[in-house]
mmCIF file of C-alpha atoms in Angstrom:
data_model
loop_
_atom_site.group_PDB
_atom_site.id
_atom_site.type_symbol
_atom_site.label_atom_id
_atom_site.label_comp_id
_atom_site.label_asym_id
_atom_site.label_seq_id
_atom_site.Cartn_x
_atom_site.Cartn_y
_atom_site.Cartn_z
ATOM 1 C CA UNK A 1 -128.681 -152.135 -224.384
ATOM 2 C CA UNK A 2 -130.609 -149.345 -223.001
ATOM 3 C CA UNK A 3 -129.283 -150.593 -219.087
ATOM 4 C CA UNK A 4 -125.903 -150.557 -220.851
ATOM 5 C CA UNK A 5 -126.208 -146.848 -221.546
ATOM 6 C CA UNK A 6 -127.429 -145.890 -218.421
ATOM 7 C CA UNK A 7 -125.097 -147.414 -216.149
ATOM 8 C CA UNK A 8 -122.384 -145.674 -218.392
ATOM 9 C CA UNK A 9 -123.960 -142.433 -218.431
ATOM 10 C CA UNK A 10 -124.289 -143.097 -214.031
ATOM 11 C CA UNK A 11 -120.470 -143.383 -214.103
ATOM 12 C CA UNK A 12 -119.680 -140.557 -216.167
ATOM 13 C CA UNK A 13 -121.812 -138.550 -214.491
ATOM 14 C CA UNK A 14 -120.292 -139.578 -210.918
ATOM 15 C CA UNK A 15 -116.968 -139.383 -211.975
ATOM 16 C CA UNK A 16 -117.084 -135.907 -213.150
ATOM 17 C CA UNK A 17 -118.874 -134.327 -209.683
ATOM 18 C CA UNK A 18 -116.156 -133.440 -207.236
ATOM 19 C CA UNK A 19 -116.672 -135.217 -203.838
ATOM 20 C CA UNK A 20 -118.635 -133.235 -201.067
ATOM 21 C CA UNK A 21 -116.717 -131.905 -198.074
ATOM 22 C CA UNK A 22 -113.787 -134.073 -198.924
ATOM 23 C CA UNK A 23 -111.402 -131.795 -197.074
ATOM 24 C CA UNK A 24 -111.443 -129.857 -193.974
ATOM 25 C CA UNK A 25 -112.740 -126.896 -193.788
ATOM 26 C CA UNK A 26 -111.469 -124.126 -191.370
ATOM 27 C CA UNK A 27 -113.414 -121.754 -189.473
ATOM 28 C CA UNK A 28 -111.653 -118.840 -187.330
ATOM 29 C CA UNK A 29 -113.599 -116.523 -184.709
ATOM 30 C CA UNK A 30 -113.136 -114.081 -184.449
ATOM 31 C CA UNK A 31 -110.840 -112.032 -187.447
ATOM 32 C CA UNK A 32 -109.780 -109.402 -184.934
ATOM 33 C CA UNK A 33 -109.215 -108.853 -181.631
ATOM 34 C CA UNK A 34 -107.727 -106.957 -178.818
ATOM 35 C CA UNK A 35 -105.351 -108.254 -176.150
ATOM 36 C CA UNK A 36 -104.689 -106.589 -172.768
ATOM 37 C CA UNK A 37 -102.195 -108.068 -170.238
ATOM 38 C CA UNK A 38 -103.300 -110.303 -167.287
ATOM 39 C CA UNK A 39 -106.272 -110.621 -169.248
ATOM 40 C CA UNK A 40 -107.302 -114.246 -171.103
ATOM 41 C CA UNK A 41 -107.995 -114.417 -174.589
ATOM 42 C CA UNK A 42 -108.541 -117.121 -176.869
ATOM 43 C CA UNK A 43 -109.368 -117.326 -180.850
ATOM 44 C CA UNK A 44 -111.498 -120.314 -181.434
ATOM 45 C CA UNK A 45 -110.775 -122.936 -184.871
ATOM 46 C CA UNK A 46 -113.281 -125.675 -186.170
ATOM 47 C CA UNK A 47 -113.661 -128.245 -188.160
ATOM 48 C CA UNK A 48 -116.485 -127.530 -190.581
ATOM 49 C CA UNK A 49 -115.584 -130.520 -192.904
ATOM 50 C CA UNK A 50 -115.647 -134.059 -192.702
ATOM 51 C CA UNK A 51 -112.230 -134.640 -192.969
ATOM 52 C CA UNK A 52 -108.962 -133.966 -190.510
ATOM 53 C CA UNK A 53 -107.523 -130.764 -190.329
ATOM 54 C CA UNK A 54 -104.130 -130.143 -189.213
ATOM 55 C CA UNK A 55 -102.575 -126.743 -188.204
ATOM 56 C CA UNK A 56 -99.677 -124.824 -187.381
ATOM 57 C CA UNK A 57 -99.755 -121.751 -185.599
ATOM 58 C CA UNK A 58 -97.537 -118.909 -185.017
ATOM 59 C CA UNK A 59 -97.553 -114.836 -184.709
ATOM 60 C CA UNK A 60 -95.365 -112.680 -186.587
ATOM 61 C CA UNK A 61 -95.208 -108.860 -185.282
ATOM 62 C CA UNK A 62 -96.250 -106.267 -188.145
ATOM 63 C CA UNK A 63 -93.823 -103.454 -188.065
ATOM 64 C CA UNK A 64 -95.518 -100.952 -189.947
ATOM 65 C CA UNK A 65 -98.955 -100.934 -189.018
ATOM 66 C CA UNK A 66 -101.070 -99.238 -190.647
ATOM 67 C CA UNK A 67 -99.149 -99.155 -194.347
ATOM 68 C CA UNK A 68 -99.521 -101.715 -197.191
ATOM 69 C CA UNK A 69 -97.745 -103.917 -197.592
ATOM 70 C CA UNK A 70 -97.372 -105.220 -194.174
ATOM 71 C CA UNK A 71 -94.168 -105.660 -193.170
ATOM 72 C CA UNK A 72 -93.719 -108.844 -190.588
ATOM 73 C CA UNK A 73 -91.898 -110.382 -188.436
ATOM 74 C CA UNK A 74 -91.324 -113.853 -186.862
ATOM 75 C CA UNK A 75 -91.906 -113.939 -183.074
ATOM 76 C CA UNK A 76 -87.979 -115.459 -183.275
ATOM 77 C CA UNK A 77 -86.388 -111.976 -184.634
ATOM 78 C CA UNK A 78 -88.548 -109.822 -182.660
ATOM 79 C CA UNK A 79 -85.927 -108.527 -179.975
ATOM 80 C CA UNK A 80 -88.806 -108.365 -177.011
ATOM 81 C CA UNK A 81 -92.218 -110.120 -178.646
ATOM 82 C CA UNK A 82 -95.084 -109.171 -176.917
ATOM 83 C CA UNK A 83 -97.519 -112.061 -177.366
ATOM 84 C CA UNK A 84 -97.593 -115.800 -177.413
ATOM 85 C CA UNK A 85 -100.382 -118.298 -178.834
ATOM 86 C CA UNK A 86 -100.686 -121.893 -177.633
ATOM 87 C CA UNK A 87 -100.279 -124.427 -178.439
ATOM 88 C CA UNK A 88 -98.452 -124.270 -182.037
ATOM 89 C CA UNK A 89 -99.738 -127.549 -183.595
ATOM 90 C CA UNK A 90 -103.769 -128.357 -183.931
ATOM 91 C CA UNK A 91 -105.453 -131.802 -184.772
ATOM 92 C CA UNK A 92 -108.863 -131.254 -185.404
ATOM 93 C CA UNK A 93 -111.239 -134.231 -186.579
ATOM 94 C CA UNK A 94 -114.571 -134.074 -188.309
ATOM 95 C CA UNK A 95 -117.064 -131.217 -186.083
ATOM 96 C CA UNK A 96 -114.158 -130.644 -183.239
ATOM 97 C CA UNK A 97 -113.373 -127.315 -182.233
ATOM 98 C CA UNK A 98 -110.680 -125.786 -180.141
ATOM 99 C CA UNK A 99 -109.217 -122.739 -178.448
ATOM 100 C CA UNK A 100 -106.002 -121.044 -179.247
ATOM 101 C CA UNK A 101 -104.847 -119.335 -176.111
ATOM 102 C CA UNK A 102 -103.504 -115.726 -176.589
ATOM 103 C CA UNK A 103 -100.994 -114.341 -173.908
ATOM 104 C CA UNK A 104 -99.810 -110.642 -173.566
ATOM 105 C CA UNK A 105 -96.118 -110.503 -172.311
ATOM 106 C CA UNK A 106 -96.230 -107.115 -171.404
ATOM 107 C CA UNK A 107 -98.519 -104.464 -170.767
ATOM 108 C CA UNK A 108 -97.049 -101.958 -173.832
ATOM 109 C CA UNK A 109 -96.644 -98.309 -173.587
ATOM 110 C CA UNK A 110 -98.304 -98.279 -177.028
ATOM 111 C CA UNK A 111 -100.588 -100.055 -178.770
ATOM 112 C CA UNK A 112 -98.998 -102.956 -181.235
ATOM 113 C CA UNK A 113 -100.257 -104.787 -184.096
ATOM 114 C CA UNK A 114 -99.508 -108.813 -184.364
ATOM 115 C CA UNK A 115 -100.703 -111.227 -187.098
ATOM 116 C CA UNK A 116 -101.675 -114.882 -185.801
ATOM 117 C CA UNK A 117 -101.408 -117.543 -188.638
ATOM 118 C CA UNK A 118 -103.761 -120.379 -188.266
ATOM 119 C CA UNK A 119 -102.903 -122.580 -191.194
ATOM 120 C CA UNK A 120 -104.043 -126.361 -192.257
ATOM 121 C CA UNK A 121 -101.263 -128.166 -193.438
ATOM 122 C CA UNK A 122 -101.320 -131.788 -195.064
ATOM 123 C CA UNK A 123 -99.518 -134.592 -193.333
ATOM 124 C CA UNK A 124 -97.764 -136.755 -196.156
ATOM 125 C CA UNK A 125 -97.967 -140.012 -193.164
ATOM 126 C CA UNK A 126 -100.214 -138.414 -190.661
ATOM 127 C CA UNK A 127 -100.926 -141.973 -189.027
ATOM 128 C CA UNK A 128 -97.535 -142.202 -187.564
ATOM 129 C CA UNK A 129 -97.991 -138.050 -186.164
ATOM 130 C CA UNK A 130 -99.025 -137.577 -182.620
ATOM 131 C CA UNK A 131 -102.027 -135.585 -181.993
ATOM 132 C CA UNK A 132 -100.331 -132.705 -180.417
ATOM 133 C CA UNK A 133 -97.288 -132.443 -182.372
ATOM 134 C CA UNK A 134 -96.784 -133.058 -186.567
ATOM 135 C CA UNK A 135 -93.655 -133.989 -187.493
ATOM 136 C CA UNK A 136 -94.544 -135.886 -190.816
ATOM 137 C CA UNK A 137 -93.739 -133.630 -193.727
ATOM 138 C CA UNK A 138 -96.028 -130.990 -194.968
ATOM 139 C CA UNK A 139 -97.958 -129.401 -197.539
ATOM 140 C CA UNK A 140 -99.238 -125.986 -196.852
ATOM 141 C CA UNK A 141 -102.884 -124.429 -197.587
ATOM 142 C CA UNK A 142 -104.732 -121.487 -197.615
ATOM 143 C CA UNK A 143 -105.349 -120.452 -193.972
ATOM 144 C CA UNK A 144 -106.164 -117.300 -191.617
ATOM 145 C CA UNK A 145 -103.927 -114.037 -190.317
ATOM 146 C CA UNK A 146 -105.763 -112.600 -187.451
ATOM 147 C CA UNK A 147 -105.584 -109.466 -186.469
ATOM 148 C CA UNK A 148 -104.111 -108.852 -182.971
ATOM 149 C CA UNK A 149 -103.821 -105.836 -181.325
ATOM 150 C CA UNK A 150 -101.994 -105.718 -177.994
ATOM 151 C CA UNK A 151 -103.307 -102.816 -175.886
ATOM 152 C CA UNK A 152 -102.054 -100.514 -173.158
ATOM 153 C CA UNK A 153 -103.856 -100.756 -170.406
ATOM 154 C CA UNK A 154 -107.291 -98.756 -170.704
ATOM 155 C CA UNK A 155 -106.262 -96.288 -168.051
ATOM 156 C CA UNK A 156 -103.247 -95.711 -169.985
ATOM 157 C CA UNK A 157 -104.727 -95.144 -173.700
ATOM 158 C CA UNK A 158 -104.423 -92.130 -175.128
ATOM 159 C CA UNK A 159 -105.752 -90.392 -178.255
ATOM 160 C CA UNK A 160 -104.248 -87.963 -180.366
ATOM 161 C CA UNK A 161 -102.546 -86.648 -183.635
ATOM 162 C CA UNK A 162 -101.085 -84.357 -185.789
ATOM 163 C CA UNK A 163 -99.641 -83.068 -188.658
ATOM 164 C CA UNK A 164 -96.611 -81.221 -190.326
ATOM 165 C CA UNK A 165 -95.633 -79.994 -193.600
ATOM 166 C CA UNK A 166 -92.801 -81.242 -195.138
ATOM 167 C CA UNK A 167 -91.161 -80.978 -198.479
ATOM 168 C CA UNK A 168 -92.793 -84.417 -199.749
ATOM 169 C CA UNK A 169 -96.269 -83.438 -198.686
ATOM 170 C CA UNK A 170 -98.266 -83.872 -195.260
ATOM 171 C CA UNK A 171 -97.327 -85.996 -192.516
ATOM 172 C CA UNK A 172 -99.737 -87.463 -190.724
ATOM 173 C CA UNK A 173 -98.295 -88.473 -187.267
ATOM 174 C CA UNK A 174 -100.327 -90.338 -184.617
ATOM 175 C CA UNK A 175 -99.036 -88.587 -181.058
ATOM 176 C CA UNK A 176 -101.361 -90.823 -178.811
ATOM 177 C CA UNK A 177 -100.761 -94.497 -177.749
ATOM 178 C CA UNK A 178 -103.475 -96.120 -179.562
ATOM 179 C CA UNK A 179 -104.708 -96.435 -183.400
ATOM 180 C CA UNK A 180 -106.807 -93.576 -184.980
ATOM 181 C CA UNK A 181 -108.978 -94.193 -187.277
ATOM 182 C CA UNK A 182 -109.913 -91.900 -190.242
ATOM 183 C CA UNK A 183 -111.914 -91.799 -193.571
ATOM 184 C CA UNK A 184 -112.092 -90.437 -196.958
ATOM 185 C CA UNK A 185 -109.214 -89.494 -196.851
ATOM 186 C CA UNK A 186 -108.513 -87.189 -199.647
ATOM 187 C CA UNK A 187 -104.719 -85.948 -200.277
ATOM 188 C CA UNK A 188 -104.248 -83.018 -203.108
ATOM 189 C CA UNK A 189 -102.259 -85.512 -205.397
ATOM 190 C CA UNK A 190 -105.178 -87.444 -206.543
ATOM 191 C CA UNK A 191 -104.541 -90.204 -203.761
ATOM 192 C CA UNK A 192 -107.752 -91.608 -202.233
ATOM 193 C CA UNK A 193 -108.662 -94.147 -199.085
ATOM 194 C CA UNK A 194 -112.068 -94.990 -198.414
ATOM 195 C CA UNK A 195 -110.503 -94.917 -194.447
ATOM 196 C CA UNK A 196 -107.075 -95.390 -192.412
ATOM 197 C CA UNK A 197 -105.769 -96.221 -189.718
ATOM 198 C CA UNK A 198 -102.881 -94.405 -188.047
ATOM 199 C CA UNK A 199 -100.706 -96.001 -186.058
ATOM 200 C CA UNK A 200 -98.643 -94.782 -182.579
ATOM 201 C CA UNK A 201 -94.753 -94.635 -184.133
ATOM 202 C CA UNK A 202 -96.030 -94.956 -187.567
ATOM 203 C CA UNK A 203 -96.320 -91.265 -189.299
ATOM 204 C CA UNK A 204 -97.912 -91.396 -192.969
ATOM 205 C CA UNK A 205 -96.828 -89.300 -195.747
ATOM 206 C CA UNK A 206 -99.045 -87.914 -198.366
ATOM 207 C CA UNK A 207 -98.078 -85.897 -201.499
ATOM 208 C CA UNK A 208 -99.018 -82.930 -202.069
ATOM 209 C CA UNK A 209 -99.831 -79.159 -200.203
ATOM 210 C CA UNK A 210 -103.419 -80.277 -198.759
ATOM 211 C CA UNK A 211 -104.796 -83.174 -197.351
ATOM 212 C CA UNK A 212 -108.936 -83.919 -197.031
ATOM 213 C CA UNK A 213 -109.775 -86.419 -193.979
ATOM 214 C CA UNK A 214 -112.825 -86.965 -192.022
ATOM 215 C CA UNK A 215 -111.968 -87.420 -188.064
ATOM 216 C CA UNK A 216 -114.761 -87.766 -185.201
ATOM 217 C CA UNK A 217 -117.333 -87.265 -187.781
ATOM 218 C CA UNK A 218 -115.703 -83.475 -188.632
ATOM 219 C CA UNK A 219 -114.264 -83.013 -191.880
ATOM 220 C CA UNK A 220 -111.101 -81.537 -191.848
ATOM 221 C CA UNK A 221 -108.888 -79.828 -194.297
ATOM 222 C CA UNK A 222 -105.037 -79.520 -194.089
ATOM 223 C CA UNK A 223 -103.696 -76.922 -195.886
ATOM 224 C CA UNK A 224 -99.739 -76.643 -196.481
ATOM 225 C CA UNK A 225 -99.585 -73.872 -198.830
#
């Protein structure tokens, strides 16, 4: 009897636990990185799990860089896209690793700001799918944007900005060729960033007749009244 309730309790027990590692798990390096022309880069997936990953990759531009939301878009409707990653479709088994290869088009005049997904996706028949290309259908799960941004050469880069009063409040306009980066940034509305980024063809617009920032460790206050 007492055999009988253990063994029952066992199963319970077992059933209830969910299974260890039963899925892939997907590691990116890095998050971010920057991407000069003529130049090889790479962003490197593994395996972590103990189960088959398969991904699909692709790079959508970001058009406003710098604001939230992000506004993106496909490499397809971009009318010259500056960057490519290879190859587009991942198998990855148990432990394997791989490199995506990241390729600047163009050297730009300014600095740009691309997104490249890496997602898994789940085969519904993946034994019939080649390695290097899924065409079984799919189910799609969480995965990775990394941050891309394609440079101008170093030589090139310049930084600078500025700022105007208009009737909505101060614009923030980056006059260089590559992102700015400020913090607590304070504008005389109320609003409140911890930091920003300021983006080459990108001005920002805060409410109000004064805006608090800190830039190159000085603190700085623009006043529109």
């Amino acid at each position: 009897m007492l055999r009988t309730i253990f063994l029952a309790l066992f199963y319970a027990i077992a059933v209830m636990l969910p299974p260890a590692h039963a899925e892939g798990e997907l590691m990116v390096m890095p998050s971010s990185l920057k991407v000069y022309n003529n130049h090889d880069h790479s962003v490197k997936v593994r395996n972590m799990g103990d189960a088959p990953l398969y991904l699909s990759i692709s790079v959508q531009k970001v058009m406003n860089p710098g604001v939230e939301p992000e506004v993106k878009v496909p490499m397809g409707q971009v009318d010259r896209p500056g960057m490519l990653a290879s190859p587009d479709k991942i198998t990855l088994g148990p432990g394997q690793s791989r490199a995506v290869s990241l390729k600047s088009l163009y050297a730009p005049d300014a600095e740009e700001l691309y997104r490249v997904y890496i997602v898994p996706v789940r085969s519904l028949q993946v034994r019939e799918a080649p390695e290097d290309r899924i065409t079984a259908p799919m189910s799609v799960s969480v995965g990775y944007g990394v941050l891309v941004r394609h440079m101008p050469p170093p030589a090139k880069q310049r930084s600078a900005w500025t700022h105007r009063c208009t009737p909505g409040g101060v614009l923030l306009e980056n006059t260089g060729n590559v992102r700015l980066l400020f913090s607590d940034v304070t504008a005389a509305g109320g609003a409140k960033k911890n930091w920003m980024a300021l983006f080459p063809g990108t001005p920002q617009l805060f409410p109000g007749k004064s805006l608090s920032l800190s830039a190159d460790d000085k603190r700085l206050t623009l006043d529109c009244r």
